[in-house]
GROMACS .gro file of C-alpha atoms in nm:
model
  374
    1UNK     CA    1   0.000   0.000   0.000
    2UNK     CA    2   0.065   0.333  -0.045
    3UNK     CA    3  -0.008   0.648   0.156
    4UNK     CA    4   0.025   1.025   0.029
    5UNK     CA    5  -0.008   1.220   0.394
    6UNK     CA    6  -0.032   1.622   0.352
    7UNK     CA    7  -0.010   1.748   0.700
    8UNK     CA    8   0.201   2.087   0.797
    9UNK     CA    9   0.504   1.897   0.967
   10UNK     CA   10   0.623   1.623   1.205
   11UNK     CA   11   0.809   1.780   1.454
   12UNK     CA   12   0.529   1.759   1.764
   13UNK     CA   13   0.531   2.138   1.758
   14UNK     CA   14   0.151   2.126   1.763
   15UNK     CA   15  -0.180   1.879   1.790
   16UNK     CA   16  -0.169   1.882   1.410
   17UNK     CA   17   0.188   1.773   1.389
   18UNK     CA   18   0.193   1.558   1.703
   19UNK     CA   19  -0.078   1.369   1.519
   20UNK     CA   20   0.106   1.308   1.233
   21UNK     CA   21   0.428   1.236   1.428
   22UNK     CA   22   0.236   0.966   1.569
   23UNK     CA   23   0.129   0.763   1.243
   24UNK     CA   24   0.478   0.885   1.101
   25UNK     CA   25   0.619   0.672   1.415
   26UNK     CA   26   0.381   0.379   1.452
   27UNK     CA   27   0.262   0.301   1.078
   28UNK     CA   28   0.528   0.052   0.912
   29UNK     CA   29   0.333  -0.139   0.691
   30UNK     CA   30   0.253   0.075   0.383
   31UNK     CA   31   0.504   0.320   0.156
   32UNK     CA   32   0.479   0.642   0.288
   33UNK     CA   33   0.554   0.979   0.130
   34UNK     CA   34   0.461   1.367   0.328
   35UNK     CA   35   0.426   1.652   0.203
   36UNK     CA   36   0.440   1.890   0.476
   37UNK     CA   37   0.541   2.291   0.490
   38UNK     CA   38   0.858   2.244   0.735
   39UNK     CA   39   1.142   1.969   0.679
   40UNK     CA   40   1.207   1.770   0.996
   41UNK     CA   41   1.539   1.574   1.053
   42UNK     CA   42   1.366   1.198   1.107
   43UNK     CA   43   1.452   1.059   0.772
   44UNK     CA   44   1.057   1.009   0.671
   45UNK     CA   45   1.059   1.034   0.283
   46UNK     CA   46   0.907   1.408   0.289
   47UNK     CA   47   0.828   1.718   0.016
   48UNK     CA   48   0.808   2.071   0.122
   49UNK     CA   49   0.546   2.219  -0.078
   50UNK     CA   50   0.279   2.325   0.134
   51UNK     CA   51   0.270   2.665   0.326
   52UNK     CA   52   0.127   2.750   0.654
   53UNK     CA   53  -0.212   2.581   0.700
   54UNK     CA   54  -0.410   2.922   0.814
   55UNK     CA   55  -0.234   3.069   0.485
   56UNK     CA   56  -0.556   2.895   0.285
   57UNK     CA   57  -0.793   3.018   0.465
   58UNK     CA   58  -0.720   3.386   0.434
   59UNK     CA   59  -0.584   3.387   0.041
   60UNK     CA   60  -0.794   3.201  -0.225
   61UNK     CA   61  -0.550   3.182  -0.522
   62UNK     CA   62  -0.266   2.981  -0.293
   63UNK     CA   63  -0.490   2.711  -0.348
   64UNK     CA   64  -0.431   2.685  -0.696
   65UNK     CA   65  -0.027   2.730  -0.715
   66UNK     CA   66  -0.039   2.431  -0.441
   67UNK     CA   67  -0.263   2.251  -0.615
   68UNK     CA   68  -0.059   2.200  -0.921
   69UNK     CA   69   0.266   2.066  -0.676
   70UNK     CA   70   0.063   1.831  -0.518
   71UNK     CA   71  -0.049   1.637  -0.881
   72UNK     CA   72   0.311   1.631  -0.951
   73UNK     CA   73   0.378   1.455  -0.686
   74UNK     CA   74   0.055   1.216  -0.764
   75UNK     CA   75   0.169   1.137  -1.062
   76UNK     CA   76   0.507   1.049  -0.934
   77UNK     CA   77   0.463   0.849  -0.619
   78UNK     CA   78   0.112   0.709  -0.790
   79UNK     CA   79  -0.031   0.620  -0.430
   80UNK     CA   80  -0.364   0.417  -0.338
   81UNK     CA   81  -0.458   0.677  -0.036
   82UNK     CA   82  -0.418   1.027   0.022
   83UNK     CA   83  -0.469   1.158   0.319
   84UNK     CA   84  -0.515   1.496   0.493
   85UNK     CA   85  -0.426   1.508   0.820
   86UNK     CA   86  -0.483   1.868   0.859
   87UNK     CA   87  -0.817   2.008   0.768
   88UNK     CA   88  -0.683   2.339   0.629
   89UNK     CA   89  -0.505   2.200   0.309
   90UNK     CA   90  -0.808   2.006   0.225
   91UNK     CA   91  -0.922   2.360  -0.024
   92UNK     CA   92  -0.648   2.168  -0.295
   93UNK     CA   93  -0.893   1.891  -0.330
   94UNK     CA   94  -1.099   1.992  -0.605
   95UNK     CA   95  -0.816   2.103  -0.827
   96UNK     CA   96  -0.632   1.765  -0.803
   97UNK     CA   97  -0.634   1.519  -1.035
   98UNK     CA   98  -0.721   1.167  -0.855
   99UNK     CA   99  -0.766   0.869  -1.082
  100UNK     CA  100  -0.756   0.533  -0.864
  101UNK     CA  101  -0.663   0.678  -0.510
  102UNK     CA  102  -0.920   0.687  -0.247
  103UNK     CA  103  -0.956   1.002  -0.037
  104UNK     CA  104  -0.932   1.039   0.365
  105UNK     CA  105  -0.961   1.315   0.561
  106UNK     CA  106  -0.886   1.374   0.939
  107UNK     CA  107  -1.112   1.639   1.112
  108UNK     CA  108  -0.988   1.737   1.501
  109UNK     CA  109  -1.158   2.032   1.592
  110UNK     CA  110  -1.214   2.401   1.523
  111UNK     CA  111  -1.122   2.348   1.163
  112UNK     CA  112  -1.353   2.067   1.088
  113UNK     CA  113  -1.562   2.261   0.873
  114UNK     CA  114  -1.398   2.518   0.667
  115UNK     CA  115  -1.631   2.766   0.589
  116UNK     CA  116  -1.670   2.866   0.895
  117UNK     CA  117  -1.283   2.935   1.035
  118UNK     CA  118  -1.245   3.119   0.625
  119UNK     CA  119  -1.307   3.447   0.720
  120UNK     CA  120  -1.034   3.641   0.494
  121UNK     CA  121  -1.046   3.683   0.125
  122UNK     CA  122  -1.353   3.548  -0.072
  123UNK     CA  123  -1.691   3.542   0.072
  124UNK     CA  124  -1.887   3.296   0.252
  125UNK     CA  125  -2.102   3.184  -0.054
  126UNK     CA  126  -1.780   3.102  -0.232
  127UNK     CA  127  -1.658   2.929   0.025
  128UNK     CA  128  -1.974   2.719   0.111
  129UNK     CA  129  -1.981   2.645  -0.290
  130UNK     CA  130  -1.572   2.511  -0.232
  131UNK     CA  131  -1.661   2.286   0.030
  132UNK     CA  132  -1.917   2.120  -0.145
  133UNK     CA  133  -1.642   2.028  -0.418
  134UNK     CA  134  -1.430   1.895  -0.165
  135UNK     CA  135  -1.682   1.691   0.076
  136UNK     CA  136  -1.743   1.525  -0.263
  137UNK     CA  137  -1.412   1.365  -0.303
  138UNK     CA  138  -1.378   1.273   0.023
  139UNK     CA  139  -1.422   0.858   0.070
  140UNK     CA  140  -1.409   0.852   0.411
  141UNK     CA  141  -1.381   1.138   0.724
  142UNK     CA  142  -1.191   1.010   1.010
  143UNK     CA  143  -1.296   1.246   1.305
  144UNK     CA  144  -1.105   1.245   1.618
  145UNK     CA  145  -1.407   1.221   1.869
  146UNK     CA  146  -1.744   1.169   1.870
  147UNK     CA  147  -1.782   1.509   1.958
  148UNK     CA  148  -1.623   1.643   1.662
  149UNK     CA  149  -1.812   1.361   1.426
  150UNK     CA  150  -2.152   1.516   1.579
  151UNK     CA  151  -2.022   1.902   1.489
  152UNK     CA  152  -1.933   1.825   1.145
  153UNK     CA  153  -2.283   1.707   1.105
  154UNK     CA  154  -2.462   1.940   1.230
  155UNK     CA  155  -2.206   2.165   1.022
  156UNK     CA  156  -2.326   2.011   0.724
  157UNK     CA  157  -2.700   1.950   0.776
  158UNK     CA  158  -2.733   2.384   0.851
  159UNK     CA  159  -2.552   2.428   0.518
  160UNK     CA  160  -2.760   2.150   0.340
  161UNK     CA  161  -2.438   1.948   0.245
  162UNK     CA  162  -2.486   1.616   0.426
  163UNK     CA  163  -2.595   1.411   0.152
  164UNK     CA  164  -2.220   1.480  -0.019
  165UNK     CA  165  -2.032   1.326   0.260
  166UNK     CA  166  -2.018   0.901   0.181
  167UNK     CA  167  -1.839   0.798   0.542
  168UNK     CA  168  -1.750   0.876   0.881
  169UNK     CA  169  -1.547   0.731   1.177
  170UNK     CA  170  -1.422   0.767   1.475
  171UNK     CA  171  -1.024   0.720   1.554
  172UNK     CA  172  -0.992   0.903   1.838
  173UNK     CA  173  -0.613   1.033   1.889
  174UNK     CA  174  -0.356   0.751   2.080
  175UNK     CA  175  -0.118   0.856   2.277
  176UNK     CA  176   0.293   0.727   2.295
  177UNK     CA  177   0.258   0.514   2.578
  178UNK     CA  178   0.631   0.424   2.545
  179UNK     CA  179   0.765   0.812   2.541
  180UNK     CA  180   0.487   0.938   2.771
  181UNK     CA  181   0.489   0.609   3.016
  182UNK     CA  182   0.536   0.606   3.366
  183UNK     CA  183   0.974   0.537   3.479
  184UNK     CA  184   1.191   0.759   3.443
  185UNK     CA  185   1.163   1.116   3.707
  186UNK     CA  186   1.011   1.009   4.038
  187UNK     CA  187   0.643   1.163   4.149
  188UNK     CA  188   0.668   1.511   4.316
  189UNK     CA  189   0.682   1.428   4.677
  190UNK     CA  190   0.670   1.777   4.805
  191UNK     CA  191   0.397   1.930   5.016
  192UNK     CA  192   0.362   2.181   4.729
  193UNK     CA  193   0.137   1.971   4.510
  194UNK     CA  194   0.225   2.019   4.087
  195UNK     CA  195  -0.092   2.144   3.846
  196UNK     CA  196  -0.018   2.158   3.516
  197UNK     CA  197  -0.115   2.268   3.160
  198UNK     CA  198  -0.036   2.203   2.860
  199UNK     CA  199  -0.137   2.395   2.515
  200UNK     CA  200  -0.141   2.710   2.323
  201UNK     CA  201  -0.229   3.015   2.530
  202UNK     CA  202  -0.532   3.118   2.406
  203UNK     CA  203  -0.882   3.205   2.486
  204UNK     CA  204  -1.042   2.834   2.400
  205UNK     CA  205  -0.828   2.671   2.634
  206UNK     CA  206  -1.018   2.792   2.954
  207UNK     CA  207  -0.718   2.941   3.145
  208UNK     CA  208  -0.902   3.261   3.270
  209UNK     CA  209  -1.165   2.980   3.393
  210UNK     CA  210  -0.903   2.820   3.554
  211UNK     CA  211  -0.724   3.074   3.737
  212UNK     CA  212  -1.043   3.212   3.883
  213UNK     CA  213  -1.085   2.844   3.997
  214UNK     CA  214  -0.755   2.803   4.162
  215UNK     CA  215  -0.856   3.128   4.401
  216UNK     CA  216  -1.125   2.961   4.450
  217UNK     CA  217  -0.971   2.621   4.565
  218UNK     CA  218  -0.699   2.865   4.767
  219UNK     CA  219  -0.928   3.046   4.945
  220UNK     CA  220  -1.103   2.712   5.032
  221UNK     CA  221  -0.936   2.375   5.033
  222UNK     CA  222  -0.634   2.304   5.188
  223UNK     CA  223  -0.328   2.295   5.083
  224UNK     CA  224  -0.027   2.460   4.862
  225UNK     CA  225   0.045   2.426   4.445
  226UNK     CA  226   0.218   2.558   4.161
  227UNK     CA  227   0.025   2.603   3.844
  228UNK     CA  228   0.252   2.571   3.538
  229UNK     CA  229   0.153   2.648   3.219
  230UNK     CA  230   0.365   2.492   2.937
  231UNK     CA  231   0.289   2.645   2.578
  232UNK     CA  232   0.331   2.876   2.317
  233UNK     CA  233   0.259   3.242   2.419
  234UNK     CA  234   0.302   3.594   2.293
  235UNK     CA  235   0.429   3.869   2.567
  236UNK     CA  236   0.249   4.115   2.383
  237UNK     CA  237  -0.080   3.917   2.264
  238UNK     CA  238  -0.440   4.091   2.477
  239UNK     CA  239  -0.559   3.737   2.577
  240UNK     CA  240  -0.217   3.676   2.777
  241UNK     CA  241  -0.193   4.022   2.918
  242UNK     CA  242  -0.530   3.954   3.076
  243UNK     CA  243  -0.426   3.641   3.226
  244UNK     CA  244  -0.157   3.822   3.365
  245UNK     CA  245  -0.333   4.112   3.478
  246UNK     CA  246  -0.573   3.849   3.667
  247UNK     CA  247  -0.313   3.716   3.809
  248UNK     CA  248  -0.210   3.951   3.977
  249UNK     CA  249  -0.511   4.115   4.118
  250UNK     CA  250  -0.598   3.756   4.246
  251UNK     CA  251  -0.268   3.754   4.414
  252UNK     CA  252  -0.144   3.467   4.237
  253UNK     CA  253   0.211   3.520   4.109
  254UNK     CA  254   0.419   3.315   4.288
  255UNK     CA  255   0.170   3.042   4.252
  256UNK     CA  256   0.116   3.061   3.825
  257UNK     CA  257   0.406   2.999   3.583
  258UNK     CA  258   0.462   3.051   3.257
  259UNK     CA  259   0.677   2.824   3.115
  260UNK     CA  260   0.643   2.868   2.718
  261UNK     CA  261   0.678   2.581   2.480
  262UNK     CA  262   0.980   2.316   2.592
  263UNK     CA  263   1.130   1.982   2.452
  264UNK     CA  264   0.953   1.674   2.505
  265UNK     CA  265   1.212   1.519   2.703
  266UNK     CA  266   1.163   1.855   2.940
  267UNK     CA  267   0.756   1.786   2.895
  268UNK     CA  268   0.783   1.399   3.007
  269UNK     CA  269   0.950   1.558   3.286
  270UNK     CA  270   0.676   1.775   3.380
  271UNK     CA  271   0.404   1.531   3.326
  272UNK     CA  272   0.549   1.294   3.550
  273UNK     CA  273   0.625   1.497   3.835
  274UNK     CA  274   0.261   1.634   3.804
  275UNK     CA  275  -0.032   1.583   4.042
  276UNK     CA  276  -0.266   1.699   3.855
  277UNK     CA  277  -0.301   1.784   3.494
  278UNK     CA  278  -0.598   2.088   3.460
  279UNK     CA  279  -0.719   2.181   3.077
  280UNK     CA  280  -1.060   2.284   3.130
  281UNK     CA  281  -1.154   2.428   2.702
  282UNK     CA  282  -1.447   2.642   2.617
  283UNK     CA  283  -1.628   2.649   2.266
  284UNK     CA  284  -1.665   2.931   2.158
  285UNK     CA  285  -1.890   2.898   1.834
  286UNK     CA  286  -1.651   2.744   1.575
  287UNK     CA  287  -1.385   2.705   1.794
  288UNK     CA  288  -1.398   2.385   2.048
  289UNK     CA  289  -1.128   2.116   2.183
  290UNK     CA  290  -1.172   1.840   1.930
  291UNK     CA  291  -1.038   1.591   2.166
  292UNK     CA  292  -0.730   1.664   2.395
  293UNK     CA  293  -0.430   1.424   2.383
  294UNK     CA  294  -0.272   1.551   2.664
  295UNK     CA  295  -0.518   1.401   2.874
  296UNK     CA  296  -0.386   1.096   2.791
  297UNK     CA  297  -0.005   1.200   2.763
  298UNK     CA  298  -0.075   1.282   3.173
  299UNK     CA  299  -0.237   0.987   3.233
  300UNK     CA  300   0.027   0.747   3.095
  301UNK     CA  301   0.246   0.889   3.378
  302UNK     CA  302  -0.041   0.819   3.651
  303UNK     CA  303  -0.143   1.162   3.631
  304UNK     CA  304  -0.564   1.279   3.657
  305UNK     CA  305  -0.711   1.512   3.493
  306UNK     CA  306  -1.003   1.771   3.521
  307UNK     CA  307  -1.147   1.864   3.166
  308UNK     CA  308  -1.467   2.012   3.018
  309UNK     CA  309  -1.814   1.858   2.893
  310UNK     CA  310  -1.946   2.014   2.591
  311UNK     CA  311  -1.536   1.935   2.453
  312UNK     CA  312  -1.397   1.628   2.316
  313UNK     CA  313  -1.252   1.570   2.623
  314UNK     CA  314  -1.545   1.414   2.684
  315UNK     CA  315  -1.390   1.126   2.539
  316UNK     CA  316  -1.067   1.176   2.693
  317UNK     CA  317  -1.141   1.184   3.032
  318UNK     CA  318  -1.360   0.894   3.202
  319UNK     CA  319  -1.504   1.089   3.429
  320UNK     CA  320  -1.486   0.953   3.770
  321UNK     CA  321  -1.178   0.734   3.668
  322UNK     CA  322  -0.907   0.871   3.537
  323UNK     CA  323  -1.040   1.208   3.666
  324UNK     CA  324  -1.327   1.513   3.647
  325UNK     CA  325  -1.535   1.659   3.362
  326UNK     CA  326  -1.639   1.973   3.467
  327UNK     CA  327  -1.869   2.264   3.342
  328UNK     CA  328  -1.517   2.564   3.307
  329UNK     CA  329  -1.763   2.825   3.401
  330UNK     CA  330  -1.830   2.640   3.726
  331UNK     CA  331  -1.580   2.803   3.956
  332UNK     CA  332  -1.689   2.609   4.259
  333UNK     CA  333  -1.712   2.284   4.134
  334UNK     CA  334  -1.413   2.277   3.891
  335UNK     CA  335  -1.218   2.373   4.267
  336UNK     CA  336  -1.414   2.115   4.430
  337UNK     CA  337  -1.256   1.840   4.162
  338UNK     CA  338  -0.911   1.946   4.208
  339UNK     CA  339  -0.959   1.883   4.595
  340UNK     CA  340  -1.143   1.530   4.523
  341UNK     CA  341  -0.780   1.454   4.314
  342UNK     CA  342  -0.506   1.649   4.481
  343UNK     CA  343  -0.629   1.644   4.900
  344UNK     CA  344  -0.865   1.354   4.906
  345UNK     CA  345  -0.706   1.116   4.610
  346UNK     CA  346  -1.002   1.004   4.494
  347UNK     CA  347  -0.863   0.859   4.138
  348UNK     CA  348  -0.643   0.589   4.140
  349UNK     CA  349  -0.346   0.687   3.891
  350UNK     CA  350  -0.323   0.267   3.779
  351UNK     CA  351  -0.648   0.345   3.629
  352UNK     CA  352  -0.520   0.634   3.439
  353UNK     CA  353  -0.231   0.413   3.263
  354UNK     CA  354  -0.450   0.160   3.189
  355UNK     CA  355  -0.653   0.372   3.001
  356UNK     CA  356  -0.333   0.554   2.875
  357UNK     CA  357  -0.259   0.185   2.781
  358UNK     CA  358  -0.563   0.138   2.604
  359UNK     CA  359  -0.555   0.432   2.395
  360UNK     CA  360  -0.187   0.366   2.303
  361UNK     CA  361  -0.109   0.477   1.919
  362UNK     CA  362  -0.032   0.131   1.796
  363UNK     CA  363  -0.400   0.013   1.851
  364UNK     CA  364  -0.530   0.363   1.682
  365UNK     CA  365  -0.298   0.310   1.370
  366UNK     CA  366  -0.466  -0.077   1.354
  367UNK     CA  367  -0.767   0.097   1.323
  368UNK     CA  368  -0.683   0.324   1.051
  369UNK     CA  369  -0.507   0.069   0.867
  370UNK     CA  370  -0.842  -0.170   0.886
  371UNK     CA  371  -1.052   0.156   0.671
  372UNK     CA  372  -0.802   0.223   0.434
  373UNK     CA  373  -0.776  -0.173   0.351
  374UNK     CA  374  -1.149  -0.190   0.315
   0.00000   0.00000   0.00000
């Protein structure tokens, strides 16, 4: 078999990539080739063609200088799939020429349905005209969640374009149980108990949610912690300015750290001296948390978690388990779930690796391989 995967790169530097890192890692029985928009140094047989994913979105005519790349590289490598693991570069579709391949498409989250995140350049109608070309030449929609599965839908059913779509189902994302596993650093044993995220800082995440939550479990609950927050952030950008400024009229400085974006050998360190990993997402419209895989990166180290309903963590989190699903807006009773795991240890972190376990990547890329053999 093989497998044409567009994606934007395989470095891990985002959920995109870190998706495609994964299969990149764990598939081994097909011939691969990526196109992707950054070169990584893993040896995968890779093309950079592609620019930014966003770039699409906001300028119309990139499509069409892309486009032509990609059928050069159809007609070379000749493959039996091709697919997109990032929703973005999907607006080549219609302009590529496709004889015997058969056409998959992941969807994760916010970008699941692109006329609705393509607010630059042409107009809605054109847009909403584009998609129905693509949906068209999709065979199969993997979606990362339920959650997401049930957007798209409802996506397509407002904009009468459910009848073009011929399958979807459900892989959700597997974590690498054998870089993320439990060994290695030793559990935090301090009295200062470890919180931590893990993301992009920005508005859908929840943080301002969470903050106002931690005051809440201060100025409550016993005990002492250190929030950190590990992602991408811009010292200048409004959204982090007002987490800081809340910060510090909540009086929480020396208890909330910014710790920007670090190496995964750094983040494995983190995770596993965590005692709690808190990601509580909001949707907002178009934008939601499509599923969350590093709910399950913390719980391969032993580590709960508190995450949102109305999310994909949803299916990320068994609630009760492997930790909390919590309304974010809910100051009270996301605080009262971070006392249940951090004061009275009510999840048992064996539970959380088996489910780690059970969501490894090896038995997700079994699954995908099963839908592109049938």
């Amino acid at each position: 078999m093989k497998i044409l995967y567009v994606t934007n790169n395989l470095n891990g530097s985002d959920g995109w990539s870190r998706y495609s890192l994964g299969i990149a890692q764990n598939l081994k029985e097909a011939e691969i080739l990526w196109l992707i928009a950054d070169k990584t140094s893993l040896g995968f047989k890779q093309e950079i063609i592609l620019s930014k994913p966003l770039a699409y979105l906001s300028n119309f005519f990139l499509i069409f200088s892309t486009a032509r790349k990609i059928n050069l590289f159809i007609k070379i490598f000749s493959p039996d799939v091709i697919h997109f693991l990032v929703e973005p570069y999907l607006v080549t579709l219609p302009l590529l020429n496709i004889k015997k391949a058969k056409v998959f498409s992941t969807v994760h989250g916010t970008y699941s349905f692109l006329p609705l995140v393509a607010r630059g350049g042409p107009k809605r109608m054109l847009w909403l005209r584009w998609a129905k070309l693509i949906y068209k030449r999709i065979d199969t929609v993997v979606a990362v969640s339920n959650f997401t599965k049930k957007y798209l839908i409802e996506c397509l059913d407002k904009y009468n374009l459910k009848e073009v779509i011929k399958n979807i189902k459900v892989i959700s994302n597997g974590v690498d149980f054998k870089s993320f596993g439990v060994g290695g650093v030793k559990k935090n044993s301090s009295a200062v108990k470890q919180i931590l995220f893990v993301g992009a800082i920005k508005r859908r995440k929840g943080l301002k949610e969470v903050i106002q939550a931690l005051k809440f479990y201060q100025d409550n609950f016993s005990g002492n912690f250190v929030f950190n927050i590990v992602g991408d952030y811009n010292i200048k950008d409004p959204y982090y300015l007002q987490l800081k400024e809340l910060i510090n009229f909540l009086q929480l400085d020396s208890k909330v750290i910014f710790k920007n974006k670090v190496a995964d050998s750094i983040l494995r360190d983190f995770y596993a001296q965590a005692d709690l990993f808190l990601m509580t997402p909001i949707k907002e419209g178009s934008n939601f948390e499509g599923f969350g895989l590093v709910y399950l990166e913390a719980n391969a180290c032993g580590v709960p978690c508190v995450g949102s309903k109305n999310s994909g963590a949803e299916e990320a989190v068994l609630d009760g388990q492997t930790g909390y699903l919590v309304d974010p807006t809910l100051v009270q009773d996301v605080a009262t779930k971070i006392d249940l795991i951090l004061n009275k240890q009510t999840i048992n972190p064996e539970a959380c690796i088996d489910w780690a376990k059970q969501n490894d990547v090896s038995v997700k890329i079994k699954e995908l391989l099963e839908i592109y053999k049938k």
